[in-house]
Amino acid sequence: MPKELRKLVFDDGELRAAAYDYCLRNSVNIPQAPVDEVLVSDNDARVLVLRFSSGDLNDPKEVPLSRDQVGAALIKFCSSNKIPLPRVAQKILKVEGQEVSMMVSVQWATKPKSD
């Protein structure tokens, strides 16, 4: 069976847009301020941290997003930007330094040849 493996690499602006959109759609508490910085780590609970410079003490200065949340945010980002992701594909989030990528793996089924 043939296999397809793609690596989608997301830049800082794409990560920022995907994470911010995810927070708005999923009622994650974020300040009414622009994102100042996006930090990337290989910690499953804090893969992405959005930093804000909010003057309001009731608003969080940092909003951490887990591996699952970042994965969901990037899948939605791809859908919104017409980047094809097959539903049956295995999707794995990969962090290397300050780079976040999604590995997309599809195993194609083939029909046996009849003689």
PDB file of C-alpha atoms in Angstrom:
ATOM      1  CA  MET A   1       0.000   0.000   0.000  1.00  0.00           C
ATOM      2  CA  PRO A   2       1.392   3.394  -0.910  1.00  0.00           C
ATOM      3  CA  LYS A   3       1.770   5.975   1.837  1.00  0.00           C
ATOM      4  CA  GLU A   4       1.741   9.746   1.566  1.00  0.00           C
ATOM      5  CA  LEU A   5       3.500  11.947   4.095  1.00  0.00           C
ATOM      6  CA  ARG A   6       3.249  15.752   4.061  1.00  0.00           C
ATOM      7  CA  LYS A   7       4.791  18.277   6.384  1.00  0.00           C
ATOM      8  CA  LEU A   8       2.971  21.581   6.805  1.00  0.00           C
ATOM      9  CA  VAL A   9       5.114  24.237   8.482  1.00  0.00           C
ATOM     10  CA  PHE A  10       3.350  27.238  10.035  1.00  0.00           C
ATOM     11  CA  ASP A  11       5.043  30.626  10.421  1.00  0.00           C
ATOM     12  CA  ASP A  12       4.586  33.008  13.352  1.00  0.00           C
ATOM     13  CA  GLY A  13       1.736  34.926  11.725  1.00  0.00           C
ATOM     14  CA  GLU A  14      -0.169  31.752  10.871  1.00  0.00           C
ATOM     15  CA  LEU A  15       0.280  30.372  14.413  1.00  0.00           C
ATOM     16  CA  ARG A  16      -0.876  33.692  15.854  1.00  0.00           C
ATOM     17  CA  ALA A  17      -3.976  33.798  13.625  1.00  0.00           C
ATOM     18  CA  ALA A  18      -4.875  30.140  14.227  1.00  0.00           C
ATOM     19  CA  ALA A  19      -4.452  30.385  18.012  1.00  0.00           C
ATOM     20  CA  TYR A  20      -6.356  33.672  18.322  1.00  0.00           C
ATOM     21  CA  ASP A  21      -9.227  32.329  16.206  1.00  0.00           C
ATOM     22  CA  TYR A  22      -9.285  29.128  18.308  1.00  0.00           C
ATOM     23  CA  CYS A  23      -9.519  31.162  21.525  1.00  0.00           C
ATOM     24  CA  LEU A  24     -12.401  33.254  20.178  1.00  0.00           C
ATOM     25  CA  ARG A  25     -14.332  30.224  18.880  1.00  0.00           C
ATOM     26  CA  ASN A  26     -13.855  28.163  22.055  1.00  0.00           C
ATOM     27  CA  SER A  27     -14.456  30.808  24.735  1.00  0.00           C
ATOM     28  CA  VAL A  28     -10.851  30.780  25.975  1.00  0.00           C
ATOM     29  CA  ASN A  29     -10.362  33.830  28.212  1.00  0.00           C
ATOM     30  CA  ILE A  30      -8.105  36.266  26.351  1.00  0.00           C
ATOM     31  CA  PRO A  31      -7.640  40.005  26.865  1.00  0.00           C
ATOM     32  CA  GLN A  32      -9.066  42.611  24.514  1.00  0.00           C
ATOM     33  CA  ALA A  33      -5.554  43.407  23.292  1.00  0.00           C
ATOM     34  CA  PRO A  34      -3.372  42.367  20.376  1.00  0.00           C
ATOM     35  CA  VAL A  35      -1.062  39.370  20.714  1.00  0.00           C
ATOM     36  CA  ASP A  36       2.461  40.692  21.394  1.00  0.00           C
ATOM     37  CA  GLU A  37       4.361  37.443  21.184  1.00  0.00           C
ATOM     38  CA  VAL A  38       3.852  33.758  20.422  1.00  0.00           C
ATOM     39  CA  LEU A  39       6.093  31.356  22.344  1.00  0.00           C
ATOM     40  CA  VAL A  40       6.552  27.758  21.228  1.00  0.00           C
ATOM     41  CA  SER A  41       7.648  24.891  23.474  1.00  0.00           C
ATOM     42  CA  ASP A  42       7.674  21.104  23.381  1.00  0.00           C
ATOM     43  CA  ASN A  43       5.675  20.898  26.632  1.00  0.00           C
ATOM     44  CA  ASP A  44       2.371  19.121  25.819  1.00  0.00           C
ATOM     45  CA  ALA A  45       0.399  21.370  28.191  1.00  0.00           C
ATOM     46  CA  ARG A  46       1.947  24.606  26.828  1.00  0.00           C
ATOM     47  CA  VAL A  47       2.888  24.026  23.188  1.00  0.00           C
ATOM     48  CA  LEU A  48       1.889  27.585  22.369  1.00  0.00           C
ATOM     49  CA  VAL A  49       1.740  30.562  24.720  1.00  0.00           C
ATOM     50  CA  LEU A  50       0.125  33.795  23.572  1.00  0.00           C
ATOM     51  CA  ARG A  51       1.535  36.841  25.372  1.00  0.00           C
ATOM     52  CA  PHE A  52      -0.480  40.027  25.651  1.00  0.00           C
ATOM     53  CA  SER A  53       0.418  43.458  26.994  1.00  0.00           C
ATOM     54  CA  SER A  54      -2.904  44.129  28.644  1.00  0.00           C
ATOM     55  CA  GLY A  55      -3.200  46.943  31.150  1.00  0.00           C
ATOM     56  CA  ASP A  56      -6.184  45.241  32.805  1.00  0.00           C
ATOM     57  CA  LEU A  57      -5.212  43.255  35.915  1.00  0.00           C
ATOM     58  CA  ASN A  58      -8.256  40.990  35.458  1.00  0.00           C
ATOM     59  CA  ASP A  59      -7.096  39.873  32.020  1.00  0.00           C
ATOM     60  CA  PRO A  60      -4.427  37.211  31.677  1.00  0.00           C
ATOM     61  CA  LYS A  61      -1.014  38.287  30.361  1.00  0.00           C
ATOM     62  CA  GLU A  62      -0.317  34.781  29.028  1.00  0.00           C
ATOM     63  CA  VAL A  63      -2.669  32.229  27.526  1.00  0.00           C
ATOM     64  CA  PRO A  64      -1.202  28.720  27.170  1.00  0.00           C
ATOM     65  CA  LEU A  65      -2.609  26.274  24.625  1.00  0.00           C
ATOM     66  CA  SER A  66      -2.083  22.519  24.839  1.00  0.00           C
ATOM     67  CA  ARG A  67      -0.955  20.211  22.043  1.00  0.00           C
ATOM     68  CA  ASP A  68      -4.581  19.179  21.380  1.00  0.00           C
ATOM     69  CA  GLN A  69      -5.776  22.797  21.296  1.00  0.00           C
ATOM     70  CA  VAL A  70      -2.992  23.836  18.895  1.00  0.00           C
ATOM     71  CA  GLY A  71      -3.730  20.830  16.683  1.00  0.00           C
ATOM     72  CA  ALA A  72      -7.426  21.769  16.543  1.00  0.00           C
ATOM     73  CA  ALA A  73      -6.525  25.409  15.836  1.00  0.00           C
ATOM     74  CA  LEU A  74      -4.239  24.454  12.939  1.00  0.00           C
ATOM     75  CA  ILE A  75      -6.775  22.026  11.442  1.00  0.00           C
ATOM     76  CA  LYS A  76      -9.388  24.820  11.487  1.00  0.00           C
ATOM     77  CA  PHE A  77      -6.811  27.239  10.018  1.00  0.00           C
ATOM     78  CA  CYS A  78      -6.163  24.809   7.154  1.00  0.00           C
ATOM     79  CA  SER A  79      -9.881  24.375   6.548  1.00  0.00           C
ATOM     80  CA  SER A  80     -10.467  28.146   6.530  1.00  0.00           C
ATOM     81  CA  ASN A  81      -7.579  28.701   4.110  1.00  0.00           C
ATOM     82  CA  LYS A  82      -8.509  25.852   1.751  1.00  0.00           C
ATOM     83  CA  ILE A  83      -5.420  23.781   2.611  1.00  0.00           C
ATOM     84  CA  PRO A  84      -6.518  20.186   1.984  1.00  0.00           C
ATOM     85  CA  LEU A  85      -6.346  17.790   4.940  1.00  0.00           C
ATOM     86  CA  PRO A  86      -7.945  14.399   4.315  1.00  0.00           C
ATOM     87  CA  ARG A  87     -10.261  13.370   7.155  1.00  0.00           C
ATOM     88  CA  VAL A  88      -8.778   9.872   7.206  1.00  0.00           C
ATOM     89  CA  ALA A  89      -5.222  11.169   7.514  1.00  0.00           C
ATOM     90  CA  GLN A  90      -3.259  10.785  10.707  1.00  0.00           C
ATOM     91  CA  LYS A  91      -2.234  14.257  11.892  1.00  0.00           C
ATOM     92  CA  ILE A  92       0.704  14.719  14.258  1.00  0.00           C
ATOM     93  CA  LEU A  93       1.856  18.046  15.668  1.00  0.00           C
ATOM     94  CA  LYS A  94       5.625  18.426  15.711  1.00  0.00           C
ATOM     95  CA  VAL A  95       7.646  21.095  17.526  1.00  0.00           C
ATOM     96  CA  GLU A  96      11.252  21.759  16.538  1.00  0.00           C
ATOM     97  CA  GLY A  97      12.776  24.808  18.217  1.00  0.00           C
ATOM     98  CA  GLN A  98      10.406  27.709  17.526  1.00  0.00           C
ATOM     99  CA  GLU A  99       8.836  25.930  14.536  1.00  0.00           C
ATOM    100  CA  VAL A 100       5.478  24.164  14.650  1.00  0.00           C
ATOM    101  CA  SER A 101       4.543  21.765  11.892  1.00  0.00           C
ATOM    102  CA  MET A 102       1.847  19.208  11.248  1.00  0.00           C
ATOM    103  CA  MET A 103       2.748  15.859   9.783  1.00  0.00           C
ATOM    104  CA  VAL A 104      -0.092  14.476   7.669  1.00  0.00           C
ATOM    105  CA  SER A 105       0.077  10.777   6.851  1.00  0.00           C
ATOM    106  CA  VAL A 106      -2.299   8.890   4.563  1.00  0.00           C
ATOM    107  CA  GLN A 107      -2.135   5.199   3.787  1.00  0.00           C
ATOM    108  CA  TRP A 108      -3.839   4.610   0.472  1.00  0.00           C
ATOM    109  CA  ALA A 109      -5.766   1.404  -0.037  1.00  0.00           C
ATOM    110  CA  THR A 110      -5.131  -0.397  -3.297  1.00  0.00           C
ATOM    111  CA  LYS A 111      -7.262  -3.003  -4.964  1.00  0.00           C
ATOM    112  CA  PRO A 112      -5.593  -6.295  -5.777  1.00  0.00           C
ATOM    113  CA  LYS A 113      -5.156  -6.968  -9.485  1.00  0.00           C
ATOM    114  CA  SER A 114      -7.395  -9.693 -10.849  1.00  0.00           C
ATOM    115  CA  ASP A 115      -5.870 -11.898 -13.501  1.00  0.00           C
TER     116      ASP A 115
END
